[in-house]
Amino acid sequence: MNAAVTASPAADTPQAHRYNQIRRWLSVADFVLGLVFLVVLLVTGWTRFLRDYALQLAPDHYSVALFFYVLMLLVSSKLLGLGLDYYGFRLEHHYQLSNQKLRSWLWDQFKGWLLSVSLGALLVELLYFTIRQSPQHWWFIAWLVFMALFVFFAQIAPIVFLPIFYKFEPLENENLKERLVRLSERAGTRVRGVYEWKLSEKSKKANAALTGLGATRRIILADTLLQKYSDDEIEAVLAHELGHHVHKHILKSIAVQAGITLFGFWAANAVLHYAMERGHLFETLSDFANLPLLVLVSTVLSFLLMPLLNSYSRFNERQADRYCFQSITSVAPFISSMNKLAEQNLAERTPAKWVEWFFHSHPAITKRVAAAEDWARLKA
Ligand SMILES: [Zn+2]
């Protein structure tokens, strides 16, 4: 029996509890703020005012005016949310979880915002182009286009989006690489790239993930993890990530997303028609003043589906964990890595039931540890 197995603390520290509580409130506040913003735009008619202003800036150029309109929305929503974002930055520092200087944080905020403007403008332009070309079937065509883009973005994310914020290098540790090769051979799967994720420049937390699709599929391991965890523990983390790969979790999540998005577009079309024909809020479908209504539909839908999607994600995480238990010789390093991660990231090991149900994409750490112990007991 490894010493670390017996060292699982029973309860959360008040500090961990408080930190996670504040983070939850922060995400709720952010959500509510976004919702209020959209409702206010629609109810006060400011969305029509902004549309008229955009059309004045670019008369006779629908798509340029649309771009100005989107830009005005994204500037206002960023300014509105900046206070909460800054509070989140301070919170990480308060709990000694961040290394990031204010300057670097502001730069990240700016880059993130530019990225959302570029992607947001691209999607909105495509959306209204489709609406104008095919007012009858726009929602279905837009769904096809969005899903194709979604797959494309998932593919380029590790080589285009993630490097905007973090540096990545191929994993140097030969011993670990060899272990991964053996792990994946046992899985009967082709070895994919493993990259060191330079997280320590910004955070004291540790993390690992499976990202990308096809040729860009890779496991990324934070340097904060590589520095402080034993090779056995890192192997356990790798085995878990490999479990996501073996069970094709990224592909399955995209399929789930496709179903939800199709429903979302259908619902958006119904709501737009209702707002137009019954509410007389807009004259035409292609009146882009109705954009806040479209965003509102998708926001409300994602909120309602959050518990369902999180429970699906927790199912996948349990599956990846089980894959990990099978592939490593002893579950002890898995358990000790879980405990280390919880401590390093100030995670709640035993969140309230409803908190886990609603907010958590991963099972509670105590449950993951208990599952590993059960596995070891059954195997013994
Ligand atoms: Zn996972």
PDB file of N, CA, C and O in Angstrom, residues 309-372:
ATOM      1  N   LEU A 309     -25.306  18.363 -19.830  1.00  0.00           N
ATOM      2  CA  LEU A 309     -23.998  18.268 -20.477  1.00  0.00           C
ATOM      3  C   LEU A 309     -22.907  17.951 -19.463  1.00  0.00           C
ATOM      4  O   LEU A 309     -21.984  17.188 -19.744  1.00  0.00           O
ATOM      5  N   ASN A 310     -23.040  18.527 -18.269  1.00  0.00           N
ATOM      6  CA  ASN A 310     -22.057  18.214 -17.231  1.00  0.00           C
ATOM      7  C   ASN A 310     -22.155  16.764 -16.798  1.00  0.00           C
ATOM      8  O   ASN A 310     -21.141  16.125 -16.532  1.00  0.00           O
ATOM      9  N   SER A 311     -23.360  16.242 -16.744  1.00  0.00           N
ATOM     10  CA  SER A 311     -23.474  14.841 -16.319  1.00  0.00           C
ATOM     11  C   SER A 311     -22.925  13.925 -17.422  1.00  0.00           C
ATOM     12  O   SER A 311     -22.321  12.899 -17.126  1.00  0.00           O
ATOM     13  N   TYR A 312     -23.093  14.336 -18.672  1.00  0.00           N
ATOM     14  CA  TYR A 312     -22.487  13.576 -19.766  1.00  0.00           C
ATOM     15  C   TYR A 312     -20.956  13.628 -19.656  1.00  0.00           C
ATOM     16  O   TYR A 312     -20.274  12.611 -19.822  1.00  0.00           O
ATOM     17  N   SER A 313     -20.444  14.809 -19.358  1.00  0.00           N
ATOM     18  CA  SER A 313     -18.989  14.958 -19.208  1.00  0.00           C
ATOM     19  C   SER A 313     -18.482  14.108 -18.034  1.00  0.00           C
ATOM     20  O   SER A 313     -17.449  13.438 -18.156  1.00  0.00           O
ATOM     21  N   ARG A 314     -19.211  14.094 -16.921  1.00  0.00           N
ATOM     22  CA  ARG A 314     -18.785  13.282 -15.762  1.00  0.00           C
ATOM     23  C   ARG A 314     -18.790  11.799 -16.111  1.00  0.00           C
ATOM     24  O   ARG A 314     -17.932  11.044 -15.659  1.00  0.00           O
ATOM     25  N   PHE A 315     -19.754  11.397 -16.956  1.00  0.00           N
ATOM     26  CA  PHE A 315     -19.794  10.009 -17.426  1.00  0.00           C
ATOM     27  C   PHE A 315     -18.508   9.693 -18.205  1.00  0.00           C
ATOM     28  O   PHE A 315     -17.863   8.668 -17.978  1.00  0.00           O
ATOM     29  N   ASN A 316     -18.134  10.608 -19.106  1.00  0.00           N
ATOM     30  CA  ASN A 316     -16.901  10.427 -19.878  1.00  0.00           C
ATOM     31  C   ASN A 316     -15.679  10.383 -18.973  1.00  0.00           C
ATOM     32  O   ASN A 316     -14.757   9.589 -19.193  1.00  0.00           O
ATOM     33  N   GLU A 317     -15.664  11.245 -17.960  1.00  0.00           N
ATOM     34  CA  GLU A 317     -14.513  11.279 -17.049  1.00  0.00           C
ATOM     35  C   GLU A 317     -14.389   9.960 -16.290  1.00  0.00           C
ATOM     36  O   GLU A 317     -13.286   9.452 -16.091  1.00  0.00           O
ATOM     37  N   ARG A 318     -15.509   9.406 -15.877  1.00  0.00           N
ATOM     38  CA  ARG A 318     -15.467   8.117 -15.164  1.00  0.00           C
ATOM     39  C   ARG A 318     -14.945   7.024 -16.084  1.00  0.00           C
ATOM     40  O   ARG A 318     -14.175   6.161 -15.674  1.00  0.00           O
ATOM     41  N   GLN A 319     -15.359   7.105 -17.359  1.00  0.00           N
ATOM     42  CA  GLN A 319     -14.906   6.122 -18.330  1.00  0.00           C
ATOM     43  C   GLN A 319     -13.377   6.238 -18.533  1.00  0.00           C
ATOM     44  O   GLN A 319     -12.683   5.223 -18.562  1.00  0.00           O
ATOM     45  N   ALA A 320     -12.896   7.465 -18.627  1.00  0.00           N
ATOM     46  CA  ALA A 320     -11.451   7.684 -18.799  1.00  0.00           C
ATOM     47  C   ALA A 320     -10.690   7.217 -17.549  1.00  0.00           C
ATOM     48  O   ALA A 320      -9.599   6.655 -17.648  1.00  0.00           O
ATOM     49  N   ASP A 321     -11.285   7.455 -16.389  1.00  0.00           N
ATOM     50  CA  ASP A 321     -10.663   6.982 -15.141  1.00  0.00           C
ATOM     51  C   ASP A 321     -10.556   5.458 -15.143  1.00  0.00           C
ATOM     52  O   ASP A 321      -9.522   4.901 -14.800  1.00  0.00           O
ATOM     53  N   ARG A 322     -11.637   4.788 -15.529  1.00  0.00           N
ATOM     54  CA  ARG A 322     -11.616   3.314 -15.546  1.00  0.00           C
ATOM     55  C   ARG A 322     -10.572   2.805 -16.525  1.00  0.00           C
ATOM     56  O   ARG A 322      -9.873   1.838 -16.253  1.00  0.00           O
ATOM     57  N   TYR A 323     -10.466   3.501 -17.644  1.00  0.00           N
ATOM     58  CA  TYR A 323      -9.438   3.130 -18.604  1.00  0.00           C
ATOM     59  C   TYR A 323      -8.049   3.259 -17.969  1.00  0.00           C
ATOM     60  O   TYR A 323      -7.185   2.401 -18.148  1.00  0.00           O
ATOM     61  N   CYS A 324      -7.882   4.326 -17.206  1.00  0.00           N
ATOM     62  CA  CYS A 324      -6.609   4.559 -16.511  1.00  0.00           C
ATOM     63  C   CYS A 324      -6.325   3.424 -15.525  1.00  0.00           C
ATOM     64  O   CYS A 324      -5.223   2.880 -15.511  1.00  0.00           O
ATOM     65  N   PHE A 325      -7.320   3.037 -14.728  1.00  0.00           N
ATOM     66  CA  PHE A 325      -7.110   1.969 -13.723  1.00  0.00           C
ATOM     67  C   PHE A 325      -6.629   0.685 -14.401  1.00  0.00           C
ATOM     68  O   PHE A 325      -5.755  -0.008 -13.893  1.00  0.00           O
ATOM     69  N   GLN A 326      -7.241   0.391 -15.570  1.00  0.00           N
ATOM     70  CA  GLN A 326      -6.876  -0.830 -16.295  1.00  0.00           C
ATOM     71  C   GLN A 326      -5.444  -0.783 -16.801  1.00  0.00           C
ATOM     72  O   GLN A 326      -4.785  -1.805 -16.884  1.00  0.00           O
ATOM     73  N   SER A 327      -5.008   0.427 -17.192  1.00  0.00           N
ATOM     74  CA  SER A 327      -3.736   0.501 -17.910  1.00  0.00           C
ATOM     75  C   SER A 327      -2.525   0.640 -17.004  1.00  0.00           C
ATOM     76  O   SER A 327      -1.413   0.395 -17.438  1.00  0.00           O
ATOM     77  N   ILE A 328      -2.726   1.097 -15.769  1.00  0.00           N
ATOM     78  CA  ILE A 328      -1.551   1.262 -14.908  1.00  0.00           C
ATOM     79  C   ILE A 328      -1.476   0.079 -13.936  1.00  0.00           C
ATOM     80  O   ILE A 328      -2.487  -0.565 -13.658  1.00  0.00           O
ATOM     81  N   THR A 329      -0.266  -0.178 -13.457  1.00  0.00           N
ATOM     82  CA  THR A 329      -0.075  -1.399 -12.656  1.00  0.00           C
ATOM     83  C   THR A 329      -0.699  -1.276 -11.264  1.00  0.00           C
ATOM     84  O   THR A 329      -1.181  -2.255 -10.718  1.00  0.00           O
ATOM     85  N   SER A 330      -0.698  -0.064 -10.710  1.00  0.00           N
ATOM     86  CA  SER A 330      -1.321   0.139  -9.404  1.00  0.00           C
ATOM     87  C   SER A 330      -2.078   1.462  -9.425  1.00  0.00           C
ATOM     88  O   SER A 330      -1.621   2.424 -10.077  1.00  0.00           O
ATOM     89  N   VAL A 331      -3.217   1.528  -8.739  1.00  0.00           N
ATOM     90  CA  VAL A 331      -3.998   2.772  -8.753  1.00  0.00           C
ATOM     91  C   VAL A 331      -3.443   3.812  -7.779  1.00  0.00           C
ATOM     92  O   VAL A 331      -3.890   4.958  -7.782  1.00  0.00           O
ATOM     93  N   ALA A 332      -2.456   3.391  -6.965  1.00  0.00           N
ATOM     94  CA  ALA A 332      -1.916   4.316  -5.955  1.00  0.00           C
ATOM     95  C   ALA A 332      -1.453   5.653  -6.552  1.00  0.00           C
ATOM     96  O   ALA A 332      -1.811   6.714  -6.020  1.00  0.00           O
ATOM     97  N   PRO A 333      -0.701   5.649  -7.655  1.00  0.00           N
ATOM     98  CA  PRO A 333      -0.283   6.946  -8.215  1.00  0.00           C
ATOM     99  C   PRO A 333      -1.459   7.770  -8.740  1.00  0.00           C
ATOM    100  O   PRO A 333      -1.409   8.999  -8.713  1.00  0.00           O
ATOM    101  N   PHE A 334      -2.520   7.103  -9.191  1.00  0.00           N
ATOM    102  CA  PHE A 334      -3.717   7.836  -9.618  1.00  0.00           C
ATOM    103  C   PHE A 334      -4.298   8.585  -8.418  1.00  0.00           C
ATOM    104  O   PHE A 334      -4.601   9.776  -8.488  1.00  0.00           O
ATOM    105  N   ILE A 335      -4.433   7.849  -7.301  1.00  0.00           N
ATOM    106  CA  ILE A 335      -5.018   8.445  -6.100  1.00  0.00           C
ATOM    107  C   ILE A 335      -4.150   9.597  -5.584  1.00  0.00           C
ATOM    108  O   ILE A 335      -4.664  10.681  -5.271  1.00  0.00           O
ATOM    109  N   SER A 336      -2.833   9.379  -5.558  1.00  0.00           N
ATOM    110  CA  SER A 336      -1.982  10.463  -5.038  1.00  0.00           C
ATOM    111  C   SER A 336      -1.987  11.656  -5.997  1.00  0.00           C
ATOM    112  O   SER A 336      -1.936  12.797  -5.547  1.00  0.00           O
ATOM    113  N   SER A 337      -2.090  11.395  -7.319  1.00  0.00           N
ATOM    114  CA  SER A 337      -2.137  12.541  -8.237  1.00  0.00           C
ATOM    115  C   SER A 337      -3.434  13.325  -8.048  1.00  0.00           C
ATOM    116  O   SER A 337      -3.449  14.551  -8.122  1.00  0.00           O
ATOM    117  N   MET A 338      -4.539  12.615  -7.786  1.00  0.00           N
ATOM    118  CA  MET A 338      -5.819  13.289  -7.535  1.00  0.00           C
ATOM    119  C   MET A 338      -5.725  14.196  -6.307  1.00  0.00           C
ATOM    120  O   MET A 338      -6.185  15.337  -6.318  1.00  0.00           O
ATOM    121  N   ASN A 339      -5.119  13.647  -5.246  1.00  0.00           N
ATOM    122  CA  ASN A 339      -4.990  14.434  -4.022  1.00  0.00           C
ATOM    123  C   ASN A 339      -4.080  15.638  -4.210  1.00  0.00           C
ATOM    124  O   ASN A 339      -4.353  16.724  -3.708  1.00  0.00           O
ATOM    125  N   LYS A 340      -3.005  15.422  -4.974  1.00  0.00           N
ATOM    126  CA  LYS A 340      -2.091  16.541  -5.241  1.00  0.00           C
ATOM    127  C   LYS A 340      -2.790  17.619  -6.060  1.00  0.00           C
ATOM    128  O   LYS A 340      -2.654  18.809  -5.783  1.00  0.00           O
ATOM    129  N   LEU A 341      -3.531  17.181  -7.080  1.00  0.00           N
ATOM    130  CA  LEU A 341      -4.237  18.138  -7.935  1.00  0.00           C
ATOM    131  C   LEU A 341      -5.247  18.948  -7.134  1.00  0.00           C
ATOM    132  O   LEU A 341      -5.364  20.161  -7.312  1.00  0.00           O
ATOM    133  N   ALA A 342      -5.971  18.243  -6.259  1.00  0.00           N
ATOM    134  CA  ALA A 342      -6.986  18.930  -5.454  1.00  0.00           C
ATOM    135  C   ALA A 342      -6.328  20.000  -4.593  1.00  0.00           C
ATOM    136  O   ALA A 342      -6.822  21.129  -4.498  1.00  0.00           O
ATOM    137  N   GLU A 343      -5.183  19.634  -4.014  1.00  0.00           N
ATOM    138  CA  GLU A 343      -4.504  20.584  -3.142  1.00  0.00           C
ATOM    139  C   GLU A 343      -3.937  21.756  -3.936  1.00  0.00           C
ATOM    140  O   GLU A 343      -4.143  22.915  -3.588  1.00  0.00           O
ATOM    141  N   GLN A 344      -3.267  21.432  -5.033  1.00  0.00           N
ATOM    142  CA  GLN A 344      -2.613  22.462  -5.838  1.00  0.00           C
ATOM    143  C   GLN A 344      -3.629  23.414  -6.469  1.00  0.00           C
ATOM    144  O   GLN A 344      -3.375  24.611  -6.570  1.00  0.00           O
ATOM    145  N   ASN A 345      -4.768  22.895  -6.890  1.00  0.00           N
ATOM    146  CA  ASN A 345      -5.765  23.722  -7.576  1.00  0.00           C
ATOM    147  C   ASN A 345      -6.836  24.254  -6.628  1.00  0.00           C
ATOM    148  O   ASN A 345      -7.770  24.891  -7.066  1.00  0.00           O
ATOM    149  N   LEU A 346      -6.683  23.958  -5.355  1.00  0.00           N
ATOM    150  CA  LEU A 346      -7.650  24.352  -4.333  1.00  0.00           C
ATOM    151  C   LEU A 346      -9.062  23.903  -4.730  1.00  0.00           C
ATOM    152  O   LEU A 346     -10.030  24.648  -4.641  1.00  0.00           O
ATOM    153  N   ALA A 347      -9.138  22.678  -5.220  1.00  0.00           N
ATOM    154  CA  ALA A 347     -10.433  22.145  -5.660  1.00  0.00           C
ATOM    155  C   ALA A 347     -11.227  21.628  -4.470  1.00  0.00           C
ATOM    156  O   ALA A 347     -10.650  21.287  -3.436  1.00  0.00           O
ATOM    157  N   GLU A 348     -12.526  21.591  -4.619  1.00  0.00           N
ATOM    158  CA  GLU A 348     -13.382  20.997  -3.595  1.00  0.00           C
ATOM    159  C   GLU A 348     -13.407  19.491  -3.823  1.00  0.00           C
ATOM    160  O   GLU A 348     -13.798  19.035  -4.890  1.00  0.00           O
ATOM    161  N   ARG A 349     -12.987  18.737  -2.805  1.00  0.00           N
ATOM    162  CA  ARG A 349     -13.009  17.277  -2.950  1.00  0.00           C
ATOM    163  C   ARG A 349     -14.420  16.734  -2.781  1.00  0.00           C
ATOM    164  O   ARG A 349     -14.793  15.741  -3.384  1.00  0.00           O
ATOM    165  N   THR A 350     -15.172  17.397  -1.919  1.00  0.00           N
ATOM    166  CA  THR A 350     -16.545  16.937  -1.665  1.00  0.00           C
ATOM    167  C   THR A 350     -17.518  18.104  -1.818  1.00  0.00           C
ATOM    168  O   THR A 350     -18.011  18.645  -0.839  1.00  0.00           O
ATOM    169  N   PRO A 351     -17.796  18.502  -3.050  1.00  0.00           N
ATOM    170  CA  PRO A 351     -18.771  19.581  -3.245  1.00  0.00           C
ATOM    171  C   PRO A 351     -20.172  19.104  -2.855  1.00  0.00           C
ATOM    172  O   PRO A 351     -20.424  17.894  -2.838  1.00  0.00           O
ATOM    173  N   ALA A 352     -21.039  20.064  -2.554  1.00  0.00           N
ATOM    174  CA  ALA A 352     -22.438  19.714  -2.270  1.00  0.00           C
ATOM    175  C   ALA A 352     -23.000  18.992  -3.493  1.00  0.00           C
ATOM    176  O   ALA A 352     -22.571  19.245  -4.623  1.00  0.00           O
ATOM    177  N   LYS A 353     -23.961  18.124  -3.250  1.00  0.00           N
ATOM    178  CA  LYS A 353     -24.509  17.307  -4.340  1.00  0.00           C
ATOM    179  C   LYS A 353     -25.029  18.144  -5.504  1.00  0.00           C
ATOM    180  O   LYS A 353     -24.740  17.872  -6.662  1.00  0.00           O
ATOM    181  N   TRP A 354     -25.796  19.174  -5.165  1.00  0.00           N
ATOM    182  CA  TRP A 354     -26.393  19.986  -6.235  1.00  0.00           C
ATOM    183  C   TRP A 354     -25.332  20.773  -6.978  1.00  0.00           C
ATOM    184  O   TRP A 354     -25.453  21.014  -8.172  1.00  0.00           O
ATOM    185  N   VAL A 355     -24.255  21.144  -6.265  1.00  0.00           N
ATOM    186  CA  VAL A 355     -23.164  21.883  -6.907  1.00  0.00           C
ATOM    187  C   VAL A 355     -22.498  20.997  -7.954  1.00  0.00           C
ATOM    188  O   VAL A 355     -22.260  21.406  -9.090  1.00  0.00           O
ATOM    189  N   GLU A 356     -22.230  19.749  -7.561  1.00  0.00           N
ATOM    190  CA  GLU A 356     -21.607  18.809  -8.486  1.00  0.00           C
ATOM    191  C   GLU A 356     -22.535  18.567  -9.680  1.00  0.00           C
ATOM    192  O   GLU A 356     -22.118  18.591 -10.838  1.00  0.00           O
ATOM    193  N   TRP A 357     -23.804  18.369  -9.378  1.00  0.00           N
ATOM    194  CA  TRP A 357     -24.790  18.079 -10.417  1.00  0.00           C
ATOM    195  C   TRP A 357     -24.891  19.205 -11.433  1.00  0.00           C
ATOM    196  O   TRP A 357     -24.936  18.981 -12.631  1.00  0.00           O
ATOM    197  N   PHE A 358     -24.903  20.436 -10.931  1.00  0.00           N
ATOM    198  CA  PHE A 358     -25.114  21.553 -11.836  1.00  0.00           C
ATOM    199  C   PHE A 358     -23.834  22.074 -12.493  1.00  0.00           C
ATOM    200  O   PHE A 358     -23.799  22.325 -13.690  1.00  0.00           O
ATOM    201  N   PHE A 359     -22.778  22.225 -11.685  1.00  0.00           N
ATOM    202  CA  PHE A 359     -21.604  22.971 -12.154  1.00  0.00           C
ATOM    203  C   PHE A 359     -20.430  22.124 -12.623  1.00  0.00           C
ATOM    204  O   PHE A 359     -19.609  22.591 -13.388  1.00  0.00           O
ATOM    205  N   HIS A 360     -20.311  20.895 -12.098  1.00  0.00           N
ATOM    206  CA  HIS A 360     -19.036  20.202 -12.304  1.00  0.00           C
ATOM    207  C   HIS A 360     -18.987  19.294 -13.534  1.00  0.00           C
ATOM    208  O   HIS A 360     -19.843  18.431 -13.705  1.00  0.00           O
ATOM    209  N   SER A 361     -17.952  19.494 -14.343  1.00  0.00           N
ATOM    210  CA  SER A 361     -17.753  18.642 -15.508  1.00  0.00           C
ATOM    211  C   SER A 361     -16.990  17.372 -15.130  1.00  0.00           C
ATOM    212  O   SER A 361     -16.913  16.439 -15.913  1.00  0.00           O
ATOM    213  N   HIS A 362     -16.425  17.367 -13.914  1.00  0.00           N
ATOM    214  CA  HIS A 362     -15.690  16.191 -13.428  1.00  0.00           C
ATOM    215  C   HIS A 362     -16.351  15.682 -12.150  1.00  0.00           C
ATOM    216  O   HIS A 362     -16.862  16.479 -11.366  1.00  0.00           O
ATOM    217  N   PRO A 363     -16.310  14.355 -11.925  1.00  0.00           N
ATOM    218  CA  PRO A 363     -16.855  13.858 -10.657  1.00  0.00           C
ATOM    219  C   PRO A 363     -16.034  14.409  -9.487  1.00  0.00           C
ATOM    220  O   PRO A 363     -14.861  14.737  -9.676  1.00  0.00           O
ATOM    221  N   ALA A 364     -16.645  14.484  -8.315  1.00  0.00           N
ATOM    222  CA  ALA A 364     -15.934  14.949  -7.122  1.00  0.00           C
ATOM    223  C   ALA A 364     -14.699  14.072  -6.912  1.00  0.00           C
ATOM    224  O   ALA A 364     -14.726  12.867  -7.184  1.00  0.00           O
ATOM    225  N   ILE A 365     -13.627  14.686  -6.440  1.00  0.00           N
ATOM    226  CA  ILE A 365     -12.366  13.953  -6.286  1.00  0.00           C
ATOM    227  C   ILE A 365     -12.508  12.777  -5.321  1.00  0.00           C
ATOM    228  O   ILE A 365     -11.971  11.692  -5.578  1.00  0.00           O
ATOM    229  N   THR A 366     -13.279  12.973  -4.246  1.00  0.00           N
ATOM    230  CA  THR A 366     -13.483  11.839  -3.315  1.00  0.00           C
ATOM    231  C   THR A 366     -14.110  10.649  -4.039  1.00  0.00           C
ATOM    232  O   THR A 366     -13.776   9.510  -3.757  1.00  0.00           O
ATOM    233  N   LYS A 367     -15.006  10.927  -4.982  1.00  0.00           N
ATOM    234  CA  LYS A 367     -15.655   9.837  -5.728  1.00  0.00           C
ATOM    235  C   LYS A 367     -14.673   9.155  -6.668  1.00  0.00           C
ATOM    236  O   LYS A 367     -14.711   7.931  -6.832  1.00  0.00           O
ATOM    237  N   ARG A 368     -13.806   9.950  -7.287  1.00  0.00           N
ATOM    238  CA  ARG A 368     -12.823   9.373  -8.216  1.00  0.00           C
ATOM    239  C   ARG A 368     -11.831   8.501  -7.448  1.00  0.00           C
ATOM    240  O   ARG A 368     -11.451   7.428  -7.904  1.00  0.00           O
ATOM    241  N   VAL A 369     -11.448   8.986  -6.278  1.00  0.00           N
ATOM    242  CA  VAL A 369     -10.525   8.212  -5.440  1.00  0.00           C
ATOM    243  C   VAL A 369     -11.209   6.928  -4.968  1.00  0.00           C
ATOM    244  O   VAL A 369     -10.627   5.842  -5.025  1.00  0.00           O
ATOM    245  N   ALA A 370     -12.468   7.050  -4.544  1.00  0.00           N
ATOM    246  CA  ALA A 370     -13.205   5.867  -4.063  1.00  0.00           C
ATOM    247  C   ALA A 370     -13.345   4.839  -5.186  1.00  0.00           C
ATOM    248  O   ALA A 370     -13.210   3.628  -4.952  1.00  0.00           O
ATOM    249  N   ALA A 371     -13.582   5.316  -6.410  1.00  0.00           N
ATOM    250  CA  ALA A 371     -13.710   4.390  -7.546  1.00  0.00           C
ATOM    251  C   ALA A 371     -12.399   3.637  -7.769  1.00  0.00           C
ATOM    252  O   ALA A 371     -12.400   2.436  -8.059  1.00  0.00           O
ATOM    253  N   ALA A 372     -11.288   4.362  -7.619  1.00  0.00           N
ATOM    254  CA  ALA A 372      -9.968   3.717  -7.784  1.00  0.00           C
ATOM    255  C   ALA A 372      -9.750   2.665  -6.696  1.00  0.00           C
ATOM    256  O   ALA A 372      -9.253   1.568  -6.969  1.00  0.00           O
TER     257      ALA A 372
END
